[in-house]
């Protein structure tokens, strides 16, 4: 078992301190709420769509460093991606945080979360905003997502 301090890579600390796209969007096309009651993470994800392409993603809310940094990196990465591209990145990201295996080169800053697999309770923190964003991108109705 590694020390929990090893989990907090520079990328995570930086995104937690200065989260990107951390604002409520005024006229979003899609909205979803992500809730992780075990940790107390609660975020709303806002998407601006152009067809099935995500033109802009923002988030707002509160939670632990892992959940906030993950949402921050995610909103930066989703910009300009189609729903299918976003799903593909999430699949690689999910495999990485559950197995520690960094296979895909499309993960960029997300690879900072590779250590999460050693702390199973943190996996939900890391994936919460992705669940919410993919849910929002799929449907037009605002929907609450709870990971447990
Ligand atoms: Zn958390």
Short mmCIF file of C-alpha atoms and ligand atoms in Angstrom, two decimals:
data_model
loop_
_atom_site.label_atom_id
_atom_site.label_comp_id
_atom_site.label_asym_id
_atom_site.label_seq_id
_atom_site.Cartn_x
_atom_site.Cartn_y
_atom_site.Cartn_z
CA UNK A 1 0.00 0.00 0.00
CA UNK A 2 1.39 3.34 -1.01
CA UNK A 3 1.16 6.49 1.01
CA UNK A 4 -1.92 8.57 0.16
CA UNK A 5 0.41 11.55 -0.33
CA UNK A 6 1.76 9.85 -3.46
CA UNK A 7 -1.68 10.16 -4.98
CA UNK A 8 -1.55 13.92 -5.09
CA UNK A 9 0.55 14.54 -8.15
CA UNK A 10 1.45 18.10 -9.15
CA UNK A 11 -1.20 18.10 -11.88
CA UNK A 12 -3.90 17.18 -9.35
CA UNK A 13 -2.77 19.78 -6.82
CA UNK A 14 -2.66 22.46 -9.50
CA UNK A 15 -6.14 21.68 -10.88
CA UNK A 16 -7.54 21.53 -7.35
CA UNK A 17 -6.07 24.90 -6.46
CA UNK A 18 -7.01 26.58 -9.73
CA UNK A 19 -9.82 24.55 -11.30
CA UNK A 20 -10.34 25.25 -15.02
CA UNK A 21 -13.80 25.98 -16.40
CA UNK A 22 -15.10 26.29 -12.84
CA UNK A 23 -18.25 28.30 -13.44
CA UNK A 24 -21.95 27.91 -13.98
CA UNK A 25 -22.76 28.19 -17.67
CA UNK A 26 -25.43 30.72 -18.48
CA UNK A 27 -27.20 29.00 -21.35
CA UNK A 28 -26.09 25.38 -21.34
CA UNK A 29 -27.56 22.85 -23.78
CA UNK A 30 -27.12 20.05 -21.29
CA UNK A 31 -26.81 19.87 -17.53
CA UNK A 32 -26.20 16.94 -15.20
CA UNK A 33 -25.59 16.65 -11.50
CA UNK A 34 -23.03 14.23 -10.07
CA UNK A 35 -23.25 13.21 -6.46
CA UNK A 36 -20.89 11.01 -4.46
CA UNK A 37 -22.42 10.89 -0.97
CA UNK A 38 -19.69 8.61 0.39
CA UNK A 39 -17.09 11.37 0.01
CA UNK A 40 -19.39 14.41 -0.13
CA UNK A 41 -18.54 15.37 -3.72
CA UNK A 42 -21.31 17.22 -5.49
CA UNK A 43 -20.96 18.86 -8.90
CA UNK A 44 -23.07 20.18 -11.71
CA UNK A 45 -21.64 19.76 -15.22
CA UNK A 46 -22.74 22.12 -17.99
CA UNK A 47 -22.29 21.42 -21.69
CA UNK A 48 -22.62 23.56 -24.78
CA UNK A 49 -23.19 21.26 -27.75
CA UNK A 50 -22.68 21.73 -31.47
CA UNK A 51 -24.48 18.73 -32.95
CA UNK A 52 -22.91 15.78 -31.13
CA UNK A 53 -19.71 17.74 -30.49
CA UNK A 54 -19.03 19.28 -27.09
CA UNK A 55 -18.23 22.89 -27.77
CA UNK A 56 -17.64 23.84 -24.16
CA UNK A 57 -17.82 22.15 -20.77
CA UNK A 58 -17.87 23.81 -17.36
CA UNK A 59 -18.56 22.57 -13.86
CA UNK A 60 -19.48 23.95 -10.48
CA UNK A 61 -19.86 22.54 -7.00
CA UNK A 62 -17.68 21.23 -4.23
CA UNK A 63 -15.81 18.12 -3.21
CA UNK A 64 -12.42 16.62 -2.48
CA UNK A 65 -9.20 17.43 -4.36
CA UNK A 66 -9.43 14.32 -6.53
CA UNK A 67 -12.98 14.98 -7.68
CA UNK A 68 -12.37 18.65 -8.33
CA UNK A 69 -9.09 18.10 -10.20
CA UNK A 70 -10.67 15.33 -12.26
CA UNK A 71 -13.60 17.55 -13.25
CA UNK A 72 -11.19 20.37 -14.09
CA UNK A 73 -9.01 18.18 -16.35
CA UNK A 74 -12.12 16.65 -17.88
CA UNK A 75 -13.75 19.94 -18.86
CA UNK A 76 -10.49 21.00 -20.53
CA UNK A 77 -10.27 17.72 -22.43
CA UNK A 78 -13.90 17.52 -23.53
CA UNK A 79 -13.77 20.78 -25.46
CA UNK A 80 -14.18 19.98 -29.15
CA UNK A 81 -14.73 16.24 -28.63
CA UNK A 82 -17.66 14.28 -30.01
CA UNK A 83 -19.69 12.17 -27.63
CA UNK A 84 -18.01 9.02 -29.04
CA UNK A 85 -14.54 10.51 -28.54
CA UNK A 86 -15.46 11.51 -24.99
CA UNK A 87 -16.71 7.98 -24.27
CA UNK A 88 -13.48 6.48 -25.63
CA UNK A 89 -11.36 8.71 -23.37
CA UNK A 90 -13.54 7.84 -20.40
CA UNK A 91 -13.17 4.11 -21.09
CA UNK A 92 -9.38 4.42 -21.05
CA UNK A 93 -9.50 6.66 -17.98
CA UNK A 94 -11.82 4.25 -16.17
CA UNK A 95 -9.54 1.29 -16.98
CA UNK A 96 -6.57 3.28 -15.65
CA UNK A 97 -8.16 4.29 -12.32
CA UNK A 98 -9.45 0.76 -11.70
CA UNK A 99 -6.30 -1.17 -12.76
CA UNK A 100 -3.45 1.36 -12.70
CA UNK A 101 -2.71 0.47 -16.30
CA UNK A 102 -1.89 3.53 -18.40
CA UNK A 103 -2.44 2.22 -21.89
CA UNK A 104 -3.74 5.06 -23.99
CA UNK A 105 -1.75 8.04 -25.12
CA UNK A 106 -4.92 10.16 -25.34
CA UNK A 107 -5.05 10.52 -21.55
CA UNK A 108 -2.56 13.41 -21.22
CA UNK A 109 -3.17 15.12 -17.83
CA UNK A 110 -5.55 12.35 -16.83
CA UNK A 111 -2.57 10.03 -16.37
CA UNK A 112 -1.88 11.96 -13.15
CA UNK A 113 -4.77 9.96 -11.69
CA UNK A 114 -3.10 6.57 -12.32
CA UNK A 115 -2.44 6.10 -8.59
CA UNK A 116 -6.15 6.22 -7.78
CA UNK A 117 -6.56 2.46 -8.34
CA UNK A 118 -4.68 1.83 -5.09
CA UNK A 119 -7.38 3.71 -3.19
CA UNK A 120 -10.68 2.11 -4.26
CA UNK A 121 -12.82 4.63 -2.34
CA UNK A 122 -11.28 7.37 -4.50
CA UNK A 123 -12.29 5.82 -7.83
CA UNK A 124 -15.79 7.28 -7.48
CA UNK A 125 -14.29 10.70 -6.79
CA UNK A 126 -12.23 10.50 -9.98
CA UNK A 127 -15.04 9.27 -12.22
CA UNK A 128 -17.99 11.25 -10.82
CA UNK A 129 -17.83 14.23 -13.17
CA UNK A 130 -17.29 11.91 -16.17
CA UNK A 131 -20.49 10.03 -15.34
CA UNK A 132 -22.32 13.33 -15.12
CA UNK A 133 -20.82 14.74 -18.34
CA UNK A 134 -21.47 11.62 -20.42
CA UNK A 135 -24.96 11.44 -19.06
CA UNK A 136 -25.55 15.07 -19.96
CA UNK A 137 -24.07 14.62 -23.45
CA UNK A 138 -26.30 11.61 -24.15
CA UNK A 139 -29.64 13.04 -23.14
CA UNK A 140 -31.34 16.39 -23.21
CA UNK A 141 -33.01 16.12 -19.82
CA UNK A 142 -31.16 17.27 -16.72
CA UNK A 143 -30.48 14.19 -14.69
CA UNK A 144 -28.93 13.40 -11.34
CA UNK A 145 -26.12 10.87 -11.28
CA UNK A 146 -25.06 9.18 -8.10
CA UNK A 147 -21.99 6.99 -7.86
CA UNK A 148 -21.88 4.54 -5.01
ZN1 LIG B 1 -14.15 12.67 -3.24
#
